[in-house]
Short mmCIF file of C-alpha atoms and ligand atoms in Angstrom, two decimals:
data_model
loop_
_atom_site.label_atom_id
_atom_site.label_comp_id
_atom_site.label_asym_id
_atom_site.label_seq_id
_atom_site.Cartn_x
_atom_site.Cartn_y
_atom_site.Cartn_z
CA UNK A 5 38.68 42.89 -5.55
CA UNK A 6 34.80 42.48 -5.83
CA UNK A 7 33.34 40.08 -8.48
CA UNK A 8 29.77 40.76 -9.15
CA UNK A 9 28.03 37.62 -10.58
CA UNK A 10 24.50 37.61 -12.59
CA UNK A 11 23.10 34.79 -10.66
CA UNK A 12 19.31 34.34 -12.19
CA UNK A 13 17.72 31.47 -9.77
CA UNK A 14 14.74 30.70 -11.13
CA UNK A 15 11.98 30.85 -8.86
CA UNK A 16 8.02 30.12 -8.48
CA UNK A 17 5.11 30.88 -7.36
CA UNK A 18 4.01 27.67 -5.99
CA UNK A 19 5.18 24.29 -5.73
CA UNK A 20 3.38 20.94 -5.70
CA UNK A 21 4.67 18.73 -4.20
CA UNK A 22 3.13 15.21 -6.02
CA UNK A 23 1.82 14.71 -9.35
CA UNK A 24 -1.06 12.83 -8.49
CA UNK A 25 -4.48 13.74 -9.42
CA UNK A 26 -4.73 16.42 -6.55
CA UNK A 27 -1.48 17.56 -7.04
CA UNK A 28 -2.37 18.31 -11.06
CA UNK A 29 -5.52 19.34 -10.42
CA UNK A 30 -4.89 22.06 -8.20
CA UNK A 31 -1.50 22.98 -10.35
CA UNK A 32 -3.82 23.55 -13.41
CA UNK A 33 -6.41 25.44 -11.07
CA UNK A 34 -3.70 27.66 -9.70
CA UNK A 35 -2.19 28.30 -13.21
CA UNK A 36 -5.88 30.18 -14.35
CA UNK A 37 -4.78 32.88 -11.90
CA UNK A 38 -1.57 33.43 -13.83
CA UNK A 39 0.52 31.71 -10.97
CA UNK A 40 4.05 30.52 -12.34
CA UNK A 41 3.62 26.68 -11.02
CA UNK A 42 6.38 23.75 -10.65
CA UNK A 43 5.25 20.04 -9.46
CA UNK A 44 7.48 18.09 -8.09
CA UNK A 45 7.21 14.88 -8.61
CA UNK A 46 8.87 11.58 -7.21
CA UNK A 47 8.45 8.88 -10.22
CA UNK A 48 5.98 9.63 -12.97
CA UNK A 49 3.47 11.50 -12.59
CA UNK A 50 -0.16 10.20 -12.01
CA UNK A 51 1.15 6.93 -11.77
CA UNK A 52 0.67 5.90 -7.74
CA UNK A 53 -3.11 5.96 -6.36
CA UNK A 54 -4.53 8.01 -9.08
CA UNK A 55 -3.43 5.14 -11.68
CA UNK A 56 -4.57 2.69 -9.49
CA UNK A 57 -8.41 3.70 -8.31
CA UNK A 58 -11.27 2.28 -9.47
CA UNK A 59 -13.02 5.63 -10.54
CA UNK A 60 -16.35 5.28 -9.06
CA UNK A 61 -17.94 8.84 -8.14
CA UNK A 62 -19.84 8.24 -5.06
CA UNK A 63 -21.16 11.25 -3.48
CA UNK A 64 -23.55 10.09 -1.46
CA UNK A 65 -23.07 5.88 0.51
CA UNK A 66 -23.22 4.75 3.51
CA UNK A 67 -19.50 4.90 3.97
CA UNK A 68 -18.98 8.95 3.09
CA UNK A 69 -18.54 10.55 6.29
CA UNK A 70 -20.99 13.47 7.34
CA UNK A 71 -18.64 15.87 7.50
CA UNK A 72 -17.42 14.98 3.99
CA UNK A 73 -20.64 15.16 2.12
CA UNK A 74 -20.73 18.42 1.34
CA UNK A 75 -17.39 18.35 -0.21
CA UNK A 76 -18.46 14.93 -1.79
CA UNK A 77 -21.39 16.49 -3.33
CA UNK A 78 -20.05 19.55 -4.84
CA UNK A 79 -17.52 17.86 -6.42
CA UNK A 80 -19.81 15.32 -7.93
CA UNK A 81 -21.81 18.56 -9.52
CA UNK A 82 -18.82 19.69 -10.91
CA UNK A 83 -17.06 16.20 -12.76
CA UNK A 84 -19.08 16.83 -16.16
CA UNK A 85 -17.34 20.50 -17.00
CA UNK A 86 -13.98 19.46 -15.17
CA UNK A 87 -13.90 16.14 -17.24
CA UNK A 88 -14.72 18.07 -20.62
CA UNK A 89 -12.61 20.33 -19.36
CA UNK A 90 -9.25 18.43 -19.21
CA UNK A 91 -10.93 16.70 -22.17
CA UNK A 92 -11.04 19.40 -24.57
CA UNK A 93 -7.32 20.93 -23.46
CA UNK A 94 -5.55 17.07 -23.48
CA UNK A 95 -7.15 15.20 -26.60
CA UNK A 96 -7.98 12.39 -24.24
CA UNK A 97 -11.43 11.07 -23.32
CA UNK A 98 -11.60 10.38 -19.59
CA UNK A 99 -14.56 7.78 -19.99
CA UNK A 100 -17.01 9.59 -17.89
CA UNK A 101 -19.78 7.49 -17.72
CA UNK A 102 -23.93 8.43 -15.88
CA UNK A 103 -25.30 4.97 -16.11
CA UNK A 104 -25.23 4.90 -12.22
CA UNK A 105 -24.92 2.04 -9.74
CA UNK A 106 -26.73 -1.03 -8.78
CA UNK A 107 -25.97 -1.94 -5.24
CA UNK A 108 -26.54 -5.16 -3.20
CA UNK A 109 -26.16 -3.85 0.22
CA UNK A 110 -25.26 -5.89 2.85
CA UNK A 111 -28.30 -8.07 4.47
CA UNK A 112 -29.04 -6.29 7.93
CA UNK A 113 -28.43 -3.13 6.70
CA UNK A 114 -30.75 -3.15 3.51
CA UNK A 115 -33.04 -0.28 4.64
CA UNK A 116 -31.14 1.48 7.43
CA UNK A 117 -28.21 2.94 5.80
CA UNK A 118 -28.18 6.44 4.79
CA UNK A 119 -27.64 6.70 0.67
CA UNK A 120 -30.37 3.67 0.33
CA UNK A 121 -33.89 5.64 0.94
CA UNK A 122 -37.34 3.73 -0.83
CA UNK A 123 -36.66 6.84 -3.67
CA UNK A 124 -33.34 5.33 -4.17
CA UNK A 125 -35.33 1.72 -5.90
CA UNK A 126 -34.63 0.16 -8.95
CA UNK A 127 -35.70 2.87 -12.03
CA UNK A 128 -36.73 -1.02 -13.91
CA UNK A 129 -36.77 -4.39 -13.11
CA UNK A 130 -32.77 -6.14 -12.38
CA UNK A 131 -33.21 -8.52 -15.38
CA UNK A 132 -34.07 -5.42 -17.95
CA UNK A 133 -31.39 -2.96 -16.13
CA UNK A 134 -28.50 -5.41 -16.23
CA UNK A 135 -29.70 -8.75 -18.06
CA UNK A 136 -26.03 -10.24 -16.92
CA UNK A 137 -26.42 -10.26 -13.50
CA UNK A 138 -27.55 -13.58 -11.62
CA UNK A 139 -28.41 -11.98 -8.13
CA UNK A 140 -30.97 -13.95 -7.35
CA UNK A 141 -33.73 -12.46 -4.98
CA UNK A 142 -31.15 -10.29 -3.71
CA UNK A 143 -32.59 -6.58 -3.08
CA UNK A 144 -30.57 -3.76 -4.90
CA UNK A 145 -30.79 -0.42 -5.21
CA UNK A 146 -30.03 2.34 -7.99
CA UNK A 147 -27.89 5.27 -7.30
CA UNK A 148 -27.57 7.88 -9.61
CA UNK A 149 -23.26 8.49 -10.04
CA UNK A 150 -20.95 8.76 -12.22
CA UNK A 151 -17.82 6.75 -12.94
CA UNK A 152 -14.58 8.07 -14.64
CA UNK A 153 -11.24 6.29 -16.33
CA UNK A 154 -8.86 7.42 -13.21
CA UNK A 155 -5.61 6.83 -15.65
CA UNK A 156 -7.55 8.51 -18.57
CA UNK A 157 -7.75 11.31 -16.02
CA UNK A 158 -4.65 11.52 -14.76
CA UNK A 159 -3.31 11.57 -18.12
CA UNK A 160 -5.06 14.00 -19.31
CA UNK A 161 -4.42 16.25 -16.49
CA UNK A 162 -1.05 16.28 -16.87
CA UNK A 163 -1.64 16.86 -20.65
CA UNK A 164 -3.74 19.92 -19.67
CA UNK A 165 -1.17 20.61 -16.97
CA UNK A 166 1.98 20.92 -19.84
CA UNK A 167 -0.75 22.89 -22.29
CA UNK A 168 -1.12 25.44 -19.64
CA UNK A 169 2.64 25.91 -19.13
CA UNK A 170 2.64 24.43 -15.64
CA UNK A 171 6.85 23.38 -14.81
CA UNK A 172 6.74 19.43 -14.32
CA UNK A 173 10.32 17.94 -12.50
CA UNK A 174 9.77 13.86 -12.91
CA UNK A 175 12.39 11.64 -10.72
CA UNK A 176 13.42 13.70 -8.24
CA UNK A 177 11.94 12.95 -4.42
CA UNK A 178 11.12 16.34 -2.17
CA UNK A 179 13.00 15.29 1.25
CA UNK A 180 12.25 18.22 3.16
CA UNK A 181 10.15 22.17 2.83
CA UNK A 182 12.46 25.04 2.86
CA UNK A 183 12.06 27.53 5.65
CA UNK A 184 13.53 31.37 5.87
CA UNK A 185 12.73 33.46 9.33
CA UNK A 186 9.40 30.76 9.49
CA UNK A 187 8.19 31.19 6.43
CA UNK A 188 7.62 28.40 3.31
CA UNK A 189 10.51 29.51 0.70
CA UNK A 190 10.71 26.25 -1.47
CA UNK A 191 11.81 22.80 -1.20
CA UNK A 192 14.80 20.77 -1.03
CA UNK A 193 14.82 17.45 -2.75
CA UNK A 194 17.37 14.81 -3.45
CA UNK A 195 19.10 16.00 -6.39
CA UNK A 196 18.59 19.75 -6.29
CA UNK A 197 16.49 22.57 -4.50
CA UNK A 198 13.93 24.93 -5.53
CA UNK A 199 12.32 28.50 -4.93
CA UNK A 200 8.74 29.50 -4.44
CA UNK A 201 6.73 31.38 -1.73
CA UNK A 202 3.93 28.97 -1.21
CA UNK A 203 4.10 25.25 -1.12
CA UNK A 204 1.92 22.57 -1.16
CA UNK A 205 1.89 18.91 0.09
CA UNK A 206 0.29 16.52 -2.92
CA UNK A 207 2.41 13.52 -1.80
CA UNK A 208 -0.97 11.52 -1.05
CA UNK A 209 0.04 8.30 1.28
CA UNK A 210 3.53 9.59 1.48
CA UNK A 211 2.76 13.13 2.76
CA UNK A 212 3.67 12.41 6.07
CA UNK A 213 7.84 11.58 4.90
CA UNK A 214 8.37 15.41 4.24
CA UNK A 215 10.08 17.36 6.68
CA UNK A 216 9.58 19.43 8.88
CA UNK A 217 5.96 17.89 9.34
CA UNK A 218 4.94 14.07 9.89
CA UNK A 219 1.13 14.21 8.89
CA UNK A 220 0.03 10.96 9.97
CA UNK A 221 -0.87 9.37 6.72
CA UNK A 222 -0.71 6.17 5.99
CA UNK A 223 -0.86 4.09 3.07
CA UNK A 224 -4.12 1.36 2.82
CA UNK A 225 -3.61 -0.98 -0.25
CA UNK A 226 -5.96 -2.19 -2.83
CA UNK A 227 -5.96 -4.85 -4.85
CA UNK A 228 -7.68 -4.85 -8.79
CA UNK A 229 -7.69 -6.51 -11.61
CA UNK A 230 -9.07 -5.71 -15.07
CA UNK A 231 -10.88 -8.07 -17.44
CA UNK A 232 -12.01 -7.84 -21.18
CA UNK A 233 -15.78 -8.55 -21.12
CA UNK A 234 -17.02 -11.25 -23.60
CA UNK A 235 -19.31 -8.38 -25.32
CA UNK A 236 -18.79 -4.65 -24.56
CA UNK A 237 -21.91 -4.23 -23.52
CA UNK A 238 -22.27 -7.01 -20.93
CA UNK A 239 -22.65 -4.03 -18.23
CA UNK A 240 -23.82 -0.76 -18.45
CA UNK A 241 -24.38 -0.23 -14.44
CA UNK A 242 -21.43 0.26 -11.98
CA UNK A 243 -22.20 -2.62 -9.61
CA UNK A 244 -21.47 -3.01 -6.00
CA UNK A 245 -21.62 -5.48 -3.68
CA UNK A 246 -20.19 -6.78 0.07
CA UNK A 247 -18.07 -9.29 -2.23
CA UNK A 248 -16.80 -7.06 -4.67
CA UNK A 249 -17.43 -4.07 -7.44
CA UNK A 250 -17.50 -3.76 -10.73
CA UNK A 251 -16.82 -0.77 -13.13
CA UNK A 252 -17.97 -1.25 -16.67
CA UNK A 253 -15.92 0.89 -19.14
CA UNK A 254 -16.92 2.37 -22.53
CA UNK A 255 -13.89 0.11 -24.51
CA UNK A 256 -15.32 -3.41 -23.09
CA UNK A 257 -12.79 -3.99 -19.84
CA UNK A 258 -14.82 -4.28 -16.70
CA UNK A 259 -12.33 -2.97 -13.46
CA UNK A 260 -12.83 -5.67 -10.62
CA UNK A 261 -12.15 -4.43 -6.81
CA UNK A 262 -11.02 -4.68 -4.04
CA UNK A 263 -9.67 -5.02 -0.86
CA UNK A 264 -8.82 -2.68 2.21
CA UNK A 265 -5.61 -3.80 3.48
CA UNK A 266 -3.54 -2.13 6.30
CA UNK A 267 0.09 -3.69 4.60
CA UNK A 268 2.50 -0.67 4.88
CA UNK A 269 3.94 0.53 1.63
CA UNK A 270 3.69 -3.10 0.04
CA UNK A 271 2.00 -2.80 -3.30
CA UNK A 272 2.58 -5.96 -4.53
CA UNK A 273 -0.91 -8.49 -5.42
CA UNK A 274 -1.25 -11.90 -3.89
CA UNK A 275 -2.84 -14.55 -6.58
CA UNK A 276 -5.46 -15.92 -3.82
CA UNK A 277 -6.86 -12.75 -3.64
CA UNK A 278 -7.10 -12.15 -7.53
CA UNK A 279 -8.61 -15.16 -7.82
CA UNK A 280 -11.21 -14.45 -4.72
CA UNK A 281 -12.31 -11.23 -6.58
CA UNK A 282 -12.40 -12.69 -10.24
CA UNK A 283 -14.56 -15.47 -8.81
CA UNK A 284 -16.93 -12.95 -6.85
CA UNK A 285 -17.31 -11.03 -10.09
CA UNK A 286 -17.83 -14.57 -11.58
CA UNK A 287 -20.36 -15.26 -9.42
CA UNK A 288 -22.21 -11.71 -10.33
CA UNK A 289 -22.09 -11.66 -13.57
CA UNK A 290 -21.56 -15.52 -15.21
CA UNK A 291 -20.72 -14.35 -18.55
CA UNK A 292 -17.03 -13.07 -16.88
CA UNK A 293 -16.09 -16.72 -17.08
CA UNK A 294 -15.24 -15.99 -21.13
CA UNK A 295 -13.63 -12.63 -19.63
CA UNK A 296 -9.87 -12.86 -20.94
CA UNK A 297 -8.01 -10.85 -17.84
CA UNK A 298 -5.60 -8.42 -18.92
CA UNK A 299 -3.85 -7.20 -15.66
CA UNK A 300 -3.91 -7.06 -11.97
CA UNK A 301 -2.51 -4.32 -9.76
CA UNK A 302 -2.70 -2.98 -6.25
CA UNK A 303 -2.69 1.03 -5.40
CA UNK A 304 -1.75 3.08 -2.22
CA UNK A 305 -4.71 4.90 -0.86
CA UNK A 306 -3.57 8.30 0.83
CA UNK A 307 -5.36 7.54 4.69
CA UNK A 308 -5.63 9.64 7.36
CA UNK A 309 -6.57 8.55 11.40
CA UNK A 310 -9.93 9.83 11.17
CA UNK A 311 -10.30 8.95 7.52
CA UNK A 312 -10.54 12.15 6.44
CA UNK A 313 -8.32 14.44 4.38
CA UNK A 314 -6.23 17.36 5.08
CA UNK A 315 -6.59 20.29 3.33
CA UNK A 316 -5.33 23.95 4.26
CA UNK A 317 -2.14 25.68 5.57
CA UNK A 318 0.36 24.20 8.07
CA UNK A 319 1.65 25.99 10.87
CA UNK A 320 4.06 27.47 8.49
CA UNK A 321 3.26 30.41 6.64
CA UNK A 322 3.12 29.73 3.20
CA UNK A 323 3.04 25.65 3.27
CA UNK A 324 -0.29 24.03 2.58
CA UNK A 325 -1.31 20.31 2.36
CA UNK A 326 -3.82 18.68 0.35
CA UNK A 327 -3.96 14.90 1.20
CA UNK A 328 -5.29 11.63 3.05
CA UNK A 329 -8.15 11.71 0.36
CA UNK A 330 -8.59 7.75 0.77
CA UNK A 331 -11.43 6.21 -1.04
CA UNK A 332 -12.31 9.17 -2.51
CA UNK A 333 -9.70 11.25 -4.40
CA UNK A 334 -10.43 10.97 -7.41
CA UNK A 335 -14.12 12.08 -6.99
CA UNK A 336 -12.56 14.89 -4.62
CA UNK A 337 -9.98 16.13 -6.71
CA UNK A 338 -12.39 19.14 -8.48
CA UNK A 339 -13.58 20.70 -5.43
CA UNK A 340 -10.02 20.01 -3.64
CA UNK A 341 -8.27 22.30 -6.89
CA UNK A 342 -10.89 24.77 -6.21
CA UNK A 343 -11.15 25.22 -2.62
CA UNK A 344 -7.41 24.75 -2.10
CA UNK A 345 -6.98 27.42 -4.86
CA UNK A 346 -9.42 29.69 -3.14
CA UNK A 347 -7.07 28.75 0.24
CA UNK A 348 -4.02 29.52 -1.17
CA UNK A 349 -4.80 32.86 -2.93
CA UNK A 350 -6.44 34.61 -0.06
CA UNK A 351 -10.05 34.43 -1.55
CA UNK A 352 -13.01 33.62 0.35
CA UNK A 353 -13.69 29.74 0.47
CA UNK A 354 -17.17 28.69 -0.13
CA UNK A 355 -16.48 25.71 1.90
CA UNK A 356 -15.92 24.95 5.20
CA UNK A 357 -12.02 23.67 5.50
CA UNK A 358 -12.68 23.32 9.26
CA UNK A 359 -12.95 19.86 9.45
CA UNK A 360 -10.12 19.25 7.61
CA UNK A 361 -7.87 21.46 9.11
CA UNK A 362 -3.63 20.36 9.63
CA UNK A 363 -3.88 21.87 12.81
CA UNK A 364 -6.15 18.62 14.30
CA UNK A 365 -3.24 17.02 13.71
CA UNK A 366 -0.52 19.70 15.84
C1 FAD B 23 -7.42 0.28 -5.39
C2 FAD B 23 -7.92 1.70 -5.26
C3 FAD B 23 -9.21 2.00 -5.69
C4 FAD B 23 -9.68 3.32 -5.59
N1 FAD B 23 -10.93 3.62 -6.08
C5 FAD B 23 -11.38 4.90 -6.03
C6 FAD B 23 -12.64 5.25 -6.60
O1 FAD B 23 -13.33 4.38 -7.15
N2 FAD B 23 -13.04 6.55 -6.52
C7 FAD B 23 -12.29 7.52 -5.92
O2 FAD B 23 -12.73 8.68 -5.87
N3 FAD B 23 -11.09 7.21 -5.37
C8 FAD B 23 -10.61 5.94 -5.42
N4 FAD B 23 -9.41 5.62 -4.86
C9 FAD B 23 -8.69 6.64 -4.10
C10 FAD B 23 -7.89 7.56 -5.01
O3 FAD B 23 -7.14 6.79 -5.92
C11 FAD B 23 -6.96 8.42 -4.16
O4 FAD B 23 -7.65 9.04 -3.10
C12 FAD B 23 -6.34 9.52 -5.04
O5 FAD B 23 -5.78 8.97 -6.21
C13 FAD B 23 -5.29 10.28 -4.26
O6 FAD B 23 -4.65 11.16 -5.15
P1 FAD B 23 -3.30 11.86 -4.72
O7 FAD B 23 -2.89 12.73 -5.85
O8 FAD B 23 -3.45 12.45 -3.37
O9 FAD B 23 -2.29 10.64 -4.50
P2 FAD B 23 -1.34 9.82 -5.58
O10 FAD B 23 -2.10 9.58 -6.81
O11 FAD B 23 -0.80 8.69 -4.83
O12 FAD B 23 -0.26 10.91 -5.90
C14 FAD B 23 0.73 11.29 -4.98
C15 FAD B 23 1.98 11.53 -5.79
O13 FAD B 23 2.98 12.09 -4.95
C16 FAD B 23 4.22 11.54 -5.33
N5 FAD B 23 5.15 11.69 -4.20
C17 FAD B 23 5.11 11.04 -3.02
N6 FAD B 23 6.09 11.47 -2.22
C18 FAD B 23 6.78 12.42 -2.91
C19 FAD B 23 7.92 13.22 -2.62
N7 FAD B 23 8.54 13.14 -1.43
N8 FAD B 23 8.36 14.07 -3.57
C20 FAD B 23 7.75 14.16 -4.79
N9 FAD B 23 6.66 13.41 -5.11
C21 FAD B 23 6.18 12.56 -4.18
C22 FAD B 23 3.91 10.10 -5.65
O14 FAD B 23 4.90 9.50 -6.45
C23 FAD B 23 2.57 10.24 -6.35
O15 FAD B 23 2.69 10.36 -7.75
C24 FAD B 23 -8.88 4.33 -4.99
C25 FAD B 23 -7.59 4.02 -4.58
C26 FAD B 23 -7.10 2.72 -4.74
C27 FAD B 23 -5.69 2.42 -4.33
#
């Protein structure tokens, strides 16, 4: 005898892999074209890189690679509408902030680097800009950019995320993608499995553990720590120098940074290098010596060999990867939605992906 069973699997359209700021970003983008979306996430979401950045929106230094400017720059345009965007839908300011940056460049590259043109000067004298700082006869230069609260952001995102009926799956890793005659037909994680047509690879500096595919990520840590300025309006100016950065926010805490270290998956802070930042910022800005500081952290930055990130389909049909944003992701992450989105439903791209194509990597 035959039984007949009513099995209902429950299926999607996509799955994201990673609940990161690109991973949310591009669920809630996919979810305005009615897609039925699941992320998948590992731990919490937003609570690796995207939790750990610094949120400074540079579009345009000397480090941004050529081929990344134009992404760089678009993305910068759009930050005001996607910030009141996510703002508006979670009930959560994101701290978006267009005081711009003051920059002490390093020495023998004070007028050669591209970002630091004469029409890039000081808008006012240091002392009235930032009457703080003790930078001596340094030069500096103003750059017009924005900064954001990353874990505002990611918060909110995943807010907006929920509000938009985008399926979150917290504590469960994604081991492998699921394959059917070649093509992308969900993915299998450690507890469970699950259905959808098109995937996508959020898993920033873990990307490369997901089978079939190794992307050759890497993680590069950075070390921060956060301290509650003497007066809330000791800075209003993001301020960078060779020694260290600083990244005023609107509550009074001033986010110290950071280092570039090559240290595997080790996320852990060493107490000589807190201390060499908090003196560097000391040495900035005096005042921070009456700074109480509340925390220090390091973060996982999502690298890639030629620094730059991978975004568009694999060779199989119906798995895409957005990833190895680095420095930049959280600057990235509203042009990355979009042009992913764009990607991933067939439509025209007003970018050019070719840079950042998977396949460099076959
Ligand atoms: C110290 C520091 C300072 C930074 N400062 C800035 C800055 O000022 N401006 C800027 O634009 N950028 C900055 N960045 C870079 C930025 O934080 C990253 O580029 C960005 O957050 C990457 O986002 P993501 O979503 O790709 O990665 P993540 O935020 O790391 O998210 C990836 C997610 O995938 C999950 N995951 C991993 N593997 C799996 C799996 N197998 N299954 C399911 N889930 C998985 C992880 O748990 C994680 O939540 C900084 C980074 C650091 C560390």
């Amino acid at each position: 005898m035959t039984k007949f069973y009513n099995v209902n699997v429950k299926s999607w359209d996509v799955i994201v892999i990673g609940g990161g700021i690109i991973g949310l970003s591009l669920a809630i983008e996919l979810r305005k074209s009615n897609a039925k979306v699941l992320v998948v996430e590992r731990g919490e979401p937003g609570c690796e890189a995207s939790f750990a950045a610094g949120g400074m929106l540079v579009d345009c230094s000397a480090e941004t690679l050529p081929a990344l400017q134009p992404l760089a720059i678009a993305s910068a345009r759009m930050y005001p509408e996607f910030a009141h965007e996510l703002q508006v839908e979670s009930g959560i300011s994101v701290d978006l902030r267009d005081h711009g940056a003051i920059i002490f460049p390093p020495p023998e590259h004070v007028y050669e680097r591209p970002g630091f043109s004469p029409n890039t000067l000081l808008p006012a004298p240091l002392n009235e800009l930032e009457p703080a700082l003790d930078a001596g006869d340094r030069p500096a230069f103003y750059l017009k950019e924005r900064s954001v609260d990353p874990r505002a952001l990611s918060s909110a995102a995943l807010h907006a995320a929920k509000r938009r009926e985008v399926d979150i799956s917290s504590g469960d890793e994604v081991t492998a993608v699921k394959t059917d005659k070649g093509h992308a037909v969900g993915t299998v994680t450690r507890k469970t499995s699950f259905l959808a047509s098109k995937v996508v690879n959020c898993a920033g500096a873990w990307s490369g553990q997901i089978a079939p595919y190794a992307f050759p990520t890497r993680p590069v840590k950075g070390q921060m720590l956060c301290l509650l300025s003497p007066r809330r309006n000791l800075l209003q100016h993001v301020i960078r120098s060779p020694e260290v950065y600083l990244i005023p926010r609107s509550d009074g805490r001033i986010v110290v940074g950071t280092t570039v270290e090559e240290a595997g998956f080790d996320k852990r802070t060493q107490v000589e290098t807190i201390q060499r930042l908090h003196r560097a910022a000391i040495a900035l800005v005096p005042e921070l010596k009456n700074a109480k500081i509340l925390e220090d952290w390091a973060g996982l930055r999502p690298a890639t060999p030629d620094a730059l990130p991978i975004l568009g389909e694999t060779d199989t049909p119906g798995y895409y990867i957005a990833t190895g944003h680095f420095r930049d992701g959280i600057l990235l992450a509203p042009i990355t939605a979009q042009a992913m989105a764009q990607v991933m439903e067939g439509r025209n791209c007003a970018y050019d992906l070719g840079p950042f194509s998977p396949a460099r990597f076959s």
